[in-house]
Tab-separated table of C-alpha atoms in Angstrom:
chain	number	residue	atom	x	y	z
A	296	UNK	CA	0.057	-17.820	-3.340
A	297	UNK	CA	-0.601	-20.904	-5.471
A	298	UNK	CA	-1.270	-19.858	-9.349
A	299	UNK	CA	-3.514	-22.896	-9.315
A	300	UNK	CA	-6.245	-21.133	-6.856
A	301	UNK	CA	-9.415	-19.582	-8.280
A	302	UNK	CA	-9.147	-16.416	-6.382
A	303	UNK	CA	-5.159	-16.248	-7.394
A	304	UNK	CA	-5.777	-13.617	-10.589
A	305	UNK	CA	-8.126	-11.252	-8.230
A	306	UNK	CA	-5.650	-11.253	-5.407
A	307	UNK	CA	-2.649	-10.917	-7.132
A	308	UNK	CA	-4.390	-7.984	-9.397
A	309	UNK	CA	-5.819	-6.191	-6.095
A	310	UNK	CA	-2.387	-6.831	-4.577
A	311	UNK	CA	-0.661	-5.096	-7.203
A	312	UNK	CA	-3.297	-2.036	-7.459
A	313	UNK	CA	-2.008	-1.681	-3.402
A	314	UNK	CA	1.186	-1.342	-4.654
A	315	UNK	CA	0.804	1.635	-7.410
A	316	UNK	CA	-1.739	3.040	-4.624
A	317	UNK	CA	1.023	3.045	-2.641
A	318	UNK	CA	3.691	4.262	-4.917
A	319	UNK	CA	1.375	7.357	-5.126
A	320	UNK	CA	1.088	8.202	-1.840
A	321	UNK	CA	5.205	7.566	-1.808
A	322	UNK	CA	5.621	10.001	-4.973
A	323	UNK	CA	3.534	12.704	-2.506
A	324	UNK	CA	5.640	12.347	0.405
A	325	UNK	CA	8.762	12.752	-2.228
A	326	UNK	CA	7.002	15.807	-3.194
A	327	UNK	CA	5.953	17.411	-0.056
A	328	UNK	CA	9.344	16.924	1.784
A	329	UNK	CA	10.230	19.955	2.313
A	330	UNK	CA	6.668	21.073	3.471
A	331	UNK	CA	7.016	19.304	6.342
A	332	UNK	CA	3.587	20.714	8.822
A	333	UNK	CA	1.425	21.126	5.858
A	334	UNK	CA	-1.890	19.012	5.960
A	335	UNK	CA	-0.728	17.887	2.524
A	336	UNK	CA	2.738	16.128	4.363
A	337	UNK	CA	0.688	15.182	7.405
A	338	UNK	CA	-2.584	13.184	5.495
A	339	UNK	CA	0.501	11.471	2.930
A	340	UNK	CA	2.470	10.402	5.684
A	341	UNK	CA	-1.327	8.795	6.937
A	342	UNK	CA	-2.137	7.222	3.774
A	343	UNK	CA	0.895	5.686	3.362
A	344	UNK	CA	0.904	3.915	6.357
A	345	UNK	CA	-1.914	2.305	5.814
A	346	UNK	CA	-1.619	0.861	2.550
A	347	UNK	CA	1.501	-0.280	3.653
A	348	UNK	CA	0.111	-1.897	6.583
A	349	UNK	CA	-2.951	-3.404	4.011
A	350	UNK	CA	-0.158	-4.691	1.813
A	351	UNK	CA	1.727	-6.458	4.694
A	352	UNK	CA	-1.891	-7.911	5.575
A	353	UNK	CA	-1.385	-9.785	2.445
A	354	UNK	CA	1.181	-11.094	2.203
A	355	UNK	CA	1.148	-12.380	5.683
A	356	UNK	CA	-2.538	-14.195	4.546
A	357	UNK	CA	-1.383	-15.441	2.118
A	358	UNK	CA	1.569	-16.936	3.816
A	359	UNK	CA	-0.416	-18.925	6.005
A	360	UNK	CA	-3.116	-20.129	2.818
């Protein structure tokens, strides 16, 4: 990630909205960790895979820019 890059604002602000995304998703899995078969558990556990996997996407792209 060069700062001196046109697109460097717009990816560094949609890599940080993956982040809080993601921290939300983590905060329901906190939540729901004691409800561990409820659809609730099973879709968090989902969504924060991939946003995780999205987020490692990035930084692996950018990386190799």
């Amino acid at each position: 990630m060069l700062p001196d890059r046109p697109t460097f604002g717009m990816e560094l602000l949609h890599l940080t909205g993956n982040f809080l995304f993601l921290a939300g998703l983590a905060g329901i899995m906190v939540i729901t960790r004691r409800a561990l078969t409820t659809r609730a558990r099973r879709w968090a556990k989902a969504g924060v895979r991939m946003p995780g996997l999205h987020g490692l996407e990035h930084l692996v792209t950018e990386r190799a820019a």
